[in-house]
Coordinates of C-alpha atoms and ligand atoms in Angstrom, one line a residue:
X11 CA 0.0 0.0 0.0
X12 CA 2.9 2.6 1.2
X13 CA 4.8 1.8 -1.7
X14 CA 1.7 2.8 -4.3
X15 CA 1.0 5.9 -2.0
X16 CA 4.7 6.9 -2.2
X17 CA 4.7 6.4 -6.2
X18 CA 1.9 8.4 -7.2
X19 CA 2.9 11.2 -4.2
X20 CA 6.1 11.3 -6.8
X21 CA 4.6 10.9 -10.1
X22 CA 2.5 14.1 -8.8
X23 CA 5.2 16.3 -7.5
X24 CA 7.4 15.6 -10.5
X25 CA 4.2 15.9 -13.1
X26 CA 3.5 19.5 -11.1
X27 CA 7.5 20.8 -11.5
X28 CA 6.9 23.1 -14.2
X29 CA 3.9 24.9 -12.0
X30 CA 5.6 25.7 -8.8
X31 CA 9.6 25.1 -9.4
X32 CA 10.3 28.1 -12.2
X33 CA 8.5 30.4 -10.2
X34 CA 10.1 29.0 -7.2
X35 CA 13.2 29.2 -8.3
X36 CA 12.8 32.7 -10.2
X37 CA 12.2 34.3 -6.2
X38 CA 14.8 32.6 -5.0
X39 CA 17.3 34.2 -7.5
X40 CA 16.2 37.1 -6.7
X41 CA 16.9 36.9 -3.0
X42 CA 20.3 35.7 -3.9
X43 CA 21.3 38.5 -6.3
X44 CA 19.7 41.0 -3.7
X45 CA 21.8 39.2 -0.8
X46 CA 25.0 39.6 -3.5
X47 CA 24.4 42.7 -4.7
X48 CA 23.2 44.5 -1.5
X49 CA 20.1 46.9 -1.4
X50 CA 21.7 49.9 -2.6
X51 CA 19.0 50.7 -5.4
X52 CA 15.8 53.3 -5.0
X53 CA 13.1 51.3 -6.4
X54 CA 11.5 54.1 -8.7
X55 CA 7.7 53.8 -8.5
X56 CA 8.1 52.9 -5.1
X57 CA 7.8 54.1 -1.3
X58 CA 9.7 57.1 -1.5
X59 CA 9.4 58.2 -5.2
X60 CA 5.5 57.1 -6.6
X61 CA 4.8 56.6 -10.4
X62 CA 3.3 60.7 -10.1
X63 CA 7.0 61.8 -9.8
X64 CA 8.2 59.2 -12.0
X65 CA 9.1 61.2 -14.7
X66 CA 10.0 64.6 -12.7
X67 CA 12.6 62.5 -10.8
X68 CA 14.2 60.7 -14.5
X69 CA 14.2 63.8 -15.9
X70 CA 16.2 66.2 -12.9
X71 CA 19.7 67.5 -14.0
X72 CA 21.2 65.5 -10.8
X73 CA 20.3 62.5 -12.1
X74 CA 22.7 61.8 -14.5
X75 CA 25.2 59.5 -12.9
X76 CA 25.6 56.2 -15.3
X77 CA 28.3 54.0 -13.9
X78 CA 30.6 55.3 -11.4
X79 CA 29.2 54.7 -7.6
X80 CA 27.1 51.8 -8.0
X81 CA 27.8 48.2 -7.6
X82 CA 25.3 47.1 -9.9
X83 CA 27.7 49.0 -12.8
X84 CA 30.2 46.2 -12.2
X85 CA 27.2 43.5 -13.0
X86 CA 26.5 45.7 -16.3
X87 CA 30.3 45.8 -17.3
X88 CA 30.8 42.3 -16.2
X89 CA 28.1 41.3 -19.2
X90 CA 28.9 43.8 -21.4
X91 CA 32.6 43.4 -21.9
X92 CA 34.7 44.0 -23.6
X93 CA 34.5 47.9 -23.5
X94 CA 31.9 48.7 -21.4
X95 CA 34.0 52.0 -20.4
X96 CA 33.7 53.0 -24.5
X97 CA 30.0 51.9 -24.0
X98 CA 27.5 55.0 -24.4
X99 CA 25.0 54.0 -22.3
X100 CA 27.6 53.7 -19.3
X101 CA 29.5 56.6 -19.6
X102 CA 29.7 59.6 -17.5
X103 CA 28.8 62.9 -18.4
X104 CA 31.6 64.6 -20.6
X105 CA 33.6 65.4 -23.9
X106 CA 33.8 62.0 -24.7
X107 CA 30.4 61.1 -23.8
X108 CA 29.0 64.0 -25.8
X109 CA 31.4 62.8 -29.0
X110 CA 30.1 59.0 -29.0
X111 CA 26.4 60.4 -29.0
X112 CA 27.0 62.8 -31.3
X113 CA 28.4 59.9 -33.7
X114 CA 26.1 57.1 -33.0
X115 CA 22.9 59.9 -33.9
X116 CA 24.6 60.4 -37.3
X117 CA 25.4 56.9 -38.0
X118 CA 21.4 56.5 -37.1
X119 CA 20.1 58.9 -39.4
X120 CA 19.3 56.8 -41.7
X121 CA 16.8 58.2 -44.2
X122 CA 13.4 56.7 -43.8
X123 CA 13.1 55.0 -47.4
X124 CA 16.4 53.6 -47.4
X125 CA 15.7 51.9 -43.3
X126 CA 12.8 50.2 -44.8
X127 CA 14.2 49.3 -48.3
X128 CA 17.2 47.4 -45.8
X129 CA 15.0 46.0 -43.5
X130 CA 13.1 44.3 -45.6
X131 CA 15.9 43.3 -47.8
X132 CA 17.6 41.8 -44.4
X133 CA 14.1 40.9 -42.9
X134 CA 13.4 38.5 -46.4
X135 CA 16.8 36.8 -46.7
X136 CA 16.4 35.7 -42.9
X137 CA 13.4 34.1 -43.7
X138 CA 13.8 33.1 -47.5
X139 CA 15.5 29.7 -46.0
X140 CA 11.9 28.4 -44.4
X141 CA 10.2 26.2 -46.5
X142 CA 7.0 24.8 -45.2
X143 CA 5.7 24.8 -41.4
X144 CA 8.7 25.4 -39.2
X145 CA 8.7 25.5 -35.3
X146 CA 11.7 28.5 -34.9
X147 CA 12.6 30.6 -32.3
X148 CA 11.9 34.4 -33.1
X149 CA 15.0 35.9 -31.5
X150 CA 17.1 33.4 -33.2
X151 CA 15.0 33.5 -36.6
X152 CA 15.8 37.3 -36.6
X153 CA 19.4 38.1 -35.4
X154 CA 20.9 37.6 -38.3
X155 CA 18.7 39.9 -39.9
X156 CA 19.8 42.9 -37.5
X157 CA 23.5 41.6 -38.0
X158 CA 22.8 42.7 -41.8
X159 CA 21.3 45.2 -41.2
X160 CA 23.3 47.6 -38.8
X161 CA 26.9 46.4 -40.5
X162 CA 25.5 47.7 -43.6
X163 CA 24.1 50.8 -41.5
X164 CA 27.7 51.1 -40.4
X165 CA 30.4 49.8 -43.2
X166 CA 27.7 51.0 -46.0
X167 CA 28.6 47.7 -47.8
X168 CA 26.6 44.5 -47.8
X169 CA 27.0 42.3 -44.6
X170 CA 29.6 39.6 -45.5
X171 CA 28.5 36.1 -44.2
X172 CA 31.7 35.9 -42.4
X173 CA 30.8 39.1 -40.3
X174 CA 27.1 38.5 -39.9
X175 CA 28.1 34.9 -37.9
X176 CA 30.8 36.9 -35.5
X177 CA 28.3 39.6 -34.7
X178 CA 25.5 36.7 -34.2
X179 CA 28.1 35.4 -32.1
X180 CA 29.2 37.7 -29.9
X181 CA 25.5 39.8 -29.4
X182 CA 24.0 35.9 -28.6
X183 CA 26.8 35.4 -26.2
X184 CA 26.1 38.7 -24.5
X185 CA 21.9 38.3 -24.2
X186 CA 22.3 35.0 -23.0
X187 CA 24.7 35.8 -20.4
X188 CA 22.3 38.9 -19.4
X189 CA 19.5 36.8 -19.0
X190 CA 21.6 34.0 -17.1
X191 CA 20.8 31.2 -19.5
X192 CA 24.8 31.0 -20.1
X193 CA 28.2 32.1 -19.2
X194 CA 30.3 34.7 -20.5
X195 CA 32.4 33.6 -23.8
X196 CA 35.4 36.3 -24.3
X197 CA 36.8 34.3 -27.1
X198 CA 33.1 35.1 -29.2
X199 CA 33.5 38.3 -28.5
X200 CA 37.3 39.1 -29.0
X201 CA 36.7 37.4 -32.4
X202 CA 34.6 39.9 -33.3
X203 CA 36.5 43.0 -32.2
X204 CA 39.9 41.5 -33.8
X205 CA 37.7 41.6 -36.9
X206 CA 36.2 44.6 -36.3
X207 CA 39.4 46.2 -35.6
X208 CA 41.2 44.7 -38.7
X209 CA 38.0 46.0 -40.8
X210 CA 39.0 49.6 -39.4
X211 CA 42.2 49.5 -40.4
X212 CA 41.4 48.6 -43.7
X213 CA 39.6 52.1 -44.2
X214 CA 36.8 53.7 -46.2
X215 CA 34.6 54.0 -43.9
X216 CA 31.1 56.3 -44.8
X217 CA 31.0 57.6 -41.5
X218 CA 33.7 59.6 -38.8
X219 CA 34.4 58.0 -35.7
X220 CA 34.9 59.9 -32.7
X221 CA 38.6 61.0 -32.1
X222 CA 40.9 60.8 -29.8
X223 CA 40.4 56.9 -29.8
X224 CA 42.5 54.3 -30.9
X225 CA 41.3 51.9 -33.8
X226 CA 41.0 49.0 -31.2
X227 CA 38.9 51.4 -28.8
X228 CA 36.9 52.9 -32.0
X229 CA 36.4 48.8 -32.8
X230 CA 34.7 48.3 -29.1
X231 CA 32.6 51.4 -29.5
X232 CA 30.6 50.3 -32.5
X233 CA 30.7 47.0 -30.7
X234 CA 29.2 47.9 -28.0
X235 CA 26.7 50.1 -29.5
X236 CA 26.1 48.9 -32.8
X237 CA 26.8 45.0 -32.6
X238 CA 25.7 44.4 -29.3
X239 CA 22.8 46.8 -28.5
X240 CA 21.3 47.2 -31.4
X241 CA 21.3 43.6 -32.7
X242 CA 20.0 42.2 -29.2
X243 CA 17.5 44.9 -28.5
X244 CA 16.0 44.8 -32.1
X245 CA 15.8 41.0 -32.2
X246 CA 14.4 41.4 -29.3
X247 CA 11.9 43.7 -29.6
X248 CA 10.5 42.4 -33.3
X249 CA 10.9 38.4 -31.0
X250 CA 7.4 40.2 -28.4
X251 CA 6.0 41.4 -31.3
X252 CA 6.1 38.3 -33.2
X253 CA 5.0 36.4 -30.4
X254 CA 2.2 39.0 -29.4
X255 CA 0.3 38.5 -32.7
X256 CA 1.1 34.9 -32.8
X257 CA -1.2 34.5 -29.8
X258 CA -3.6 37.0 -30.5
X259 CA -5.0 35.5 -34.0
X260 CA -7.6 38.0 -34.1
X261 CA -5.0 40.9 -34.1
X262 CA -2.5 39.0 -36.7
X263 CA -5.4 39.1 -39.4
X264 CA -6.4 42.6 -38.7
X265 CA -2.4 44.0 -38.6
X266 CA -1.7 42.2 -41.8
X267 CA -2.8 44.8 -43.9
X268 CA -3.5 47.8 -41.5
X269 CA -0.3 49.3 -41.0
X270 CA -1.8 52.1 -38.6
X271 CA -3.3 49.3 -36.5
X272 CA 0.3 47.4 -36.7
X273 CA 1.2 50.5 -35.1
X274 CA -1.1 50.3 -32.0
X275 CA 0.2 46.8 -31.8
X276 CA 3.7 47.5 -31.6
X277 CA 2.6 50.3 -28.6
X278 CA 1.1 48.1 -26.9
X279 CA 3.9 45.0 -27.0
X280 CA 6.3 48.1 -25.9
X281 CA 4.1 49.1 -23.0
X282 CA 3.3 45.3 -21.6
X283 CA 7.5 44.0 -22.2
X284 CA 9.2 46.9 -22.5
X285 CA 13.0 45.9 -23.0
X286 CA 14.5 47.6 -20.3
X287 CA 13.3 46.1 -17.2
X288 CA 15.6 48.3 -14.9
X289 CA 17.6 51.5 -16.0
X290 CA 19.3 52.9 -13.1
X291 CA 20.8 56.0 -12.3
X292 CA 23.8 57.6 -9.9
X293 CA 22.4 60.9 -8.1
X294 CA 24.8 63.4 -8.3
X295 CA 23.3 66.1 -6.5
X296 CA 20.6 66.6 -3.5
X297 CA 17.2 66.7 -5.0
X298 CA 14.2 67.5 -3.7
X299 CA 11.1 65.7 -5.0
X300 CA 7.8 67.8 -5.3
X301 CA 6.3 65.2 -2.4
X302 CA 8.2 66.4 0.1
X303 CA 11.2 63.4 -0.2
X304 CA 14.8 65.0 -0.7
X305 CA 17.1 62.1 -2.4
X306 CA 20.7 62.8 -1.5
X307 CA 23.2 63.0 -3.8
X308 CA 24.9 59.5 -4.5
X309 CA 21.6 57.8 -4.7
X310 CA 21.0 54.9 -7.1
X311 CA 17.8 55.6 -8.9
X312 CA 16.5 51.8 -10.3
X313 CA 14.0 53.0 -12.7
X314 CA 11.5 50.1 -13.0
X315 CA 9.7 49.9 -16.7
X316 CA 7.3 47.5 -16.0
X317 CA 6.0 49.2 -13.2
X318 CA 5.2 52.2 -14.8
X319 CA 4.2 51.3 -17.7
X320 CA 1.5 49.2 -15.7
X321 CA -0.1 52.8 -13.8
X322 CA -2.8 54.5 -15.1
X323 CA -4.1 51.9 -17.8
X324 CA -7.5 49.8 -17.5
X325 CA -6.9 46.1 -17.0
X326 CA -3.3 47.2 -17.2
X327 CA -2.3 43.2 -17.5
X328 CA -4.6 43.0 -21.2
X329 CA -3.4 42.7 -24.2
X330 CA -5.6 45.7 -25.8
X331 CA -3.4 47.3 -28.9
X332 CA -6.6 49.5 -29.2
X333 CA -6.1 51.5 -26.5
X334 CA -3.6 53.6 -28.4
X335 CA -6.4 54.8 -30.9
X336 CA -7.4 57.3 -28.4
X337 CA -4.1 57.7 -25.7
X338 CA -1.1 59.5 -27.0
X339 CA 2.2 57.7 -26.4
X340 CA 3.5 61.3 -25.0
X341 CA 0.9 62.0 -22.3
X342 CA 0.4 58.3 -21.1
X343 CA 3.0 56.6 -18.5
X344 CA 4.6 54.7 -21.7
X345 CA 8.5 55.1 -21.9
X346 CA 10.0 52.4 -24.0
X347 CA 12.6 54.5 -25.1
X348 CA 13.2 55.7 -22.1
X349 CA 13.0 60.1 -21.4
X350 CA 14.1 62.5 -23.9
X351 CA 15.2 64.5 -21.1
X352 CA 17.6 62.3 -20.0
X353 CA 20.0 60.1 -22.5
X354 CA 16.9 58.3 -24.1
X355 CA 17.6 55.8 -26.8
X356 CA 19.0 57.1 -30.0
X357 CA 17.0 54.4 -32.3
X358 CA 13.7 55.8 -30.8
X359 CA 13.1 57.1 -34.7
X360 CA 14.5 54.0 -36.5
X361 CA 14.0 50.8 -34.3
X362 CA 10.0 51.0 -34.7
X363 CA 10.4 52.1 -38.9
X364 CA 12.6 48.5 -39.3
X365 CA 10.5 46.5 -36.8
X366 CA 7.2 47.3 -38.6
X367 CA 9.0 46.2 -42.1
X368 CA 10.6 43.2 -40.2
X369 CA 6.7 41.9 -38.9
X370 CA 5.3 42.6 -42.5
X371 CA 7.5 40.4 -44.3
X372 CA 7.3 38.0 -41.9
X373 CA 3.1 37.8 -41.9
X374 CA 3.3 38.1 -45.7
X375 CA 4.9 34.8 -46.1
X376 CA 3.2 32.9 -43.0
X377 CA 0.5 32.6 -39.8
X378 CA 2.5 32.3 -37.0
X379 CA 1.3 30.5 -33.7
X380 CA 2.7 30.3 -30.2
X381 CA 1.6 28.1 -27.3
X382 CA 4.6 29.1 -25.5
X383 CA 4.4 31.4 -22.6
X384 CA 5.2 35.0 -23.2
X385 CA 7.3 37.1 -20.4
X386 CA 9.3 40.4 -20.6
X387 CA 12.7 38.9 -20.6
X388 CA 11.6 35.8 -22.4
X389 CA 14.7 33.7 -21.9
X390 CA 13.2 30.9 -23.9
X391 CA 13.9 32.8 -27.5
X392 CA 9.7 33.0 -28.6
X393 CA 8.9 29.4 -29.9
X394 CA 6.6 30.0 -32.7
X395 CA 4.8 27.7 -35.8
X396 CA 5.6 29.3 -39.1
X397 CA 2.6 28.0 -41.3
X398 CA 3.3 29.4 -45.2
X399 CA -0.2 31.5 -45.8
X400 CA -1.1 29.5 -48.9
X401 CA 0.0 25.8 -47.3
X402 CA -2.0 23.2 -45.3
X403 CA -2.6 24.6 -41.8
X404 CA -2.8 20.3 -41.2
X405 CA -1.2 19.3 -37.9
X406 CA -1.2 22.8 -36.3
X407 CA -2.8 21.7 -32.9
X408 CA -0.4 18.9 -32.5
X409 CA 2.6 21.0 -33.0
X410 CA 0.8 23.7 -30.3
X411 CA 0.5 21.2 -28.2
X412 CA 4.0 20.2 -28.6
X413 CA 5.6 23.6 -27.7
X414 CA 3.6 24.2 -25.1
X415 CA 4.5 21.0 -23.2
X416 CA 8.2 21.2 -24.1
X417 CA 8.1 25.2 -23.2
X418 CA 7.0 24.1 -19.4
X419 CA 9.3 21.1 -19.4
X420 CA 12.1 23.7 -20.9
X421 CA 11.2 26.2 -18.2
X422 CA 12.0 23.9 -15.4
X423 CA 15.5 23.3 -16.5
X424 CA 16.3 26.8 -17.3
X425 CA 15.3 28.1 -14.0
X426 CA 17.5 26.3 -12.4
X427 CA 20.2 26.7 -14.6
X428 CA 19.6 30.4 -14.2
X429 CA 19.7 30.0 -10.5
X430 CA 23.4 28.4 -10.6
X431 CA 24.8 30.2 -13.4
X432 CA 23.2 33.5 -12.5
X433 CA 24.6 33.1 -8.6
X434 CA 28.2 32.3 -10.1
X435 CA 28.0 35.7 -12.8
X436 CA 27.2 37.9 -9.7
X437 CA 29.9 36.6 -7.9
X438 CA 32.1 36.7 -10.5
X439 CA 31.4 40.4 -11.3
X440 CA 32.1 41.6 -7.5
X441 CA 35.5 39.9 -7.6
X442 CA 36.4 41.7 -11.0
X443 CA 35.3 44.8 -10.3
X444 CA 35.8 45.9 -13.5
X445 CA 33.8 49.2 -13.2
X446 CA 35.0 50.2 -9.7
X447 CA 38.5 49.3 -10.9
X448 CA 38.6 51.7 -13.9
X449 CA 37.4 54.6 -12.2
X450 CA 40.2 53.8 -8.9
X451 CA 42.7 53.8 -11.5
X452 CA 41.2 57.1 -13.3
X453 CA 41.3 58.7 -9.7
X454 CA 44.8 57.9 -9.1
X455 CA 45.8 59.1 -12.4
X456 CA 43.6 61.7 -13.9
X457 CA 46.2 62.5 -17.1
X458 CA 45.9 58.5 -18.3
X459 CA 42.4 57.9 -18.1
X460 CA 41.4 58.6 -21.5
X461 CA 43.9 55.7 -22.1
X462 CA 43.3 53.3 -19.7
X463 CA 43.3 49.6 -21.0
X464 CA 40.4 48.0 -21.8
X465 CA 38.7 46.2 -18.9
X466 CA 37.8 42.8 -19.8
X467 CA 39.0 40.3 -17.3
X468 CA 40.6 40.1 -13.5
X469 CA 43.8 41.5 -11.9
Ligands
LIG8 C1 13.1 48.6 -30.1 C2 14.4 48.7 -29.8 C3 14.9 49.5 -28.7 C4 14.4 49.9 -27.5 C5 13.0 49.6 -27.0 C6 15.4 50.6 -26.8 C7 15.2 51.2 -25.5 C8 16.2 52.0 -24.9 C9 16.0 52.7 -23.6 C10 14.7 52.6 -22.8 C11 17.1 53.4 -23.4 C12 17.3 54.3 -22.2 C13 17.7 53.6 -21.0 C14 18.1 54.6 -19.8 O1 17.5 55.6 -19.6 O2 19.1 54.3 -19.2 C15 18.0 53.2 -24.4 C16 19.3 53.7 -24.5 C17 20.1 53.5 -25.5 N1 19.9 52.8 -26.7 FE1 18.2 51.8 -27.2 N2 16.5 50.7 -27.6 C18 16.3 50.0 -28.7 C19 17.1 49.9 -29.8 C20 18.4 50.5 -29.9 C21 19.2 50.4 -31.1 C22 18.8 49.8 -32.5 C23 20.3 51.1 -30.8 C24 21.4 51.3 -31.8 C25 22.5 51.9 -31.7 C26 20.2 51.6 -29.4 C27 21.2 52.2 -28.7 C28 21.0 52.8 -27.5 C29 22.1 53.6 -26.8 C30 23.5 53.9 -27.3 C31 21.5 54.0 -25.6 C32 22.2 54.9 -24.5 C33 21.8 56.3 -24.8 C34 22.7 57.3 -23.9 O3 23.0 56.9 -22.8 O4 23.0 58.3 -24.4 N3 19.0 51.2 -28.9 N4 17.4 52.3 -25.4

């Protein structure tokens, strides 16, 4: 009798894994990396600053600190090496600051004709190699696209195949690491700034880089920016909105051929998983909030996306792309791009111009279907059933059925594997210091900081 009573206690706990463990263990790594990192962040909405000051408090000249003072930087650099220092989002204030922005607008200002004319030439040679139903994974499906895209955007010559797999390679290595799903690979990366570096050299570039850098340091900068940001926040983005009409059928027919509805839904997939979860800031002078709260200087701000997007919207949780037919972007809590006050994305223009070309071509050709679940950082890549439009839509709820048990099954093993590898990264990050280290060593030497080595690895 015990025996049987013992079995089928197992067979249920094991059968229920994937609806208590993920979630289980998602809370759990959380408590470690708050226990690792220590609380030094300001949740923004929160106790002392509420959603109503949200954007006063984003937007005040003190807060304008990027990486300097906050232990969460080294986390940031850890990921984003090499050359997070020669990164723009992370660096301070300044000359060199205000050069890189100045040159990463330019290289953005793309006209509007010739973004789409590329994007759909990149967007239809990702998916030209998908003949019949396929099960893919969006982010994957898509990279390569972005790779195309922004080294043309950049080297204004076609993407050789050569270049498209480093930078696959090294912005892959990077989001996976970011989202814990895998370790850091320097050699992926390294590969890709030895051939970005030998690219420079051989010249004839359409654009000028910012000076005062060496060609290795100019190499990092449009890695950083270009081959790492860009390709991992635009497969990204066009991976939700993929995976939003997928499973909403109702809004794929309608956004097929109504662009200004396509429009409402890429709002809406911006406002429920915006890609920035947490941007976080380094006060840098007292500031007094119009509730009363003063934040002293030296503060870090943790700006929480989610959150506010979530404030001041019915049913806030429901997918309802219509809700933009009447709500203006501007005047609603809705920042995907983050405040123009206060180094906001440069792509804010191009990004949603190439993802709207990127989701065209991609419904043109096929229905698309996903039984997987959906979450902002949606480690498991956005499985998805291509169906060609004119082909047999035969063994569709098989293959639904498939995904969705292999997503839950998949979801067990990842969380834990985030758990581990996460716990090891954070660790790993406070013993390399590698922001705190470069600005010691800027301290001690003022004169040699604008040529400080590249931090990639320990002491
Ligand atoms: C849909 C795609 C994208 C979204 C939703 C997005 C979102 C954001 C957000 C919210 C910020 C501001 C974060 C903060 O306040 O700290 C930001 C900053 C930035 N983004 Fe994007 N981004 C996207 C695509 C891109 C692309 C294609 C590039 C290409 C170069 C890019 C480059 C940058 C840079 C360099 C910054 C830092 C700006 C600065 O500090 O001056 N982003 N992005």
């Amino acid at each position: 009798m015990l025996p049987v009573f013992v079995l089928t206690a197992c067979v249920l706990v094991v059968a229920s894994l994937p609806l208590w463990l993920p979630k289980g263990v998602v809370a759990l790594r959380m408590r470690v990396f708050a226990h690792l990192n220590g609380h030094e962040g300001i949740p923004v909405p929160g106790d002392l600053v509420g959603a109503a000051q949200f954007k006063e408090v984003y937007s005040h000249p003190a807060v304008n600190g990027r990486s300097r003072g906050a232990g969460l930087s080294d986390l940031f650099w850890y990921w984003l090496s090499p050359g997070a220092e020669l990164h723009q989002e992370h660096l301070e204030a300044g000359d060199r600051y205000e050069e890189i922005a100045r040159t990463t607008r330019r290289i953005l200002g793309v006209p509007r004709a010739r973004a789409e004319a590329l994007a759909e030439r990149c967007s239809a040679r990702a998916l030209s190699g998908i003949q019949g139903a396929r099960l893919v994974r969006l982010r994957d499906l898509m990279m390569p696209a972005w790779a195309e895209f922004y080294y043309e955007v950049v080297f204004g010559e076609r993407c050789p195949p050569l270049a498209r797999d480093l930078i696959v390679d090294n912005a892959d290595d990077v989001v996976t690491a970011l989202k814990c799903c895998g370790l850091r690979h320097m050699d992926r990366r390294d590969r890709l700034t030895r051939f970005l570096t030998d690219r420079l050299e051989a010249g004839g570039l359409p654009h000028e880089l910012p000076s005062g850098l060496s060609t290795r340091e100019r190499a990092l900068y449009l890695q950083g920016t270009f081959f790492n940001t860009a390709i991992v926040q635009t497969s990204e983005a066009v991976a939700h909105l993929l995976m939003v009409l997928a499973q909403h059928p109702e809004a794929q027919t309608r956004a097929v051929g109504d662009d200004r509805f396509l429009d409402q839904v890429i709002e809406e997939t911006f406002r429920l998983y915006p890609l920035f979860g947490i941007a976080h800031r380094i006060t840098t002078g007292e500031i007094a909030v119009s509730n009363g709260v003063t934040l002293p200087a030296g503060s870090v701000l943790c700006f929480n996306y989610p959150a506010f997007h979530r404030v001041g919207f019915d049913d806030p949780d429901h997918f309802d792309p219509s809700r933009w037919e009447t709500l203006s972007a501007r005047e609603a809590n809705h920042i995907p791009f983050g405040v123009a006050t206060n180094r906001s994305c440069p792509a804010w223009r191009l990004a949603p111009i190439t993802m709207r070309v990127a989701a065209r071509e991609t419904m043109r050709r096929f229905a698309l279907y996903s039984s997987a679940s959906h979450t902002r950082s949606m480690p498991s890549r956005g499985p998805c059933l291509l169906v060609p439009r004119e082909g047999p839509h035969g063994a569709r709820r098989a293959l639904l059925a498939y995904i969705w048990l292999r997503d839950r099954w998949e979801d067990v093993a990842r969380s834990v594997v985030q758990l581990v590898l996460g716990t090891y990264m954070v660790r790993d990050a406070r013993r390399l210091r590698l922001c705190q280290r470069h600005f010691e060593a800027q301290e001690a030497d003022p004169e040699a900081a604008e040529n400080l080595p590249t931090a990639t690895d320990g002491p």
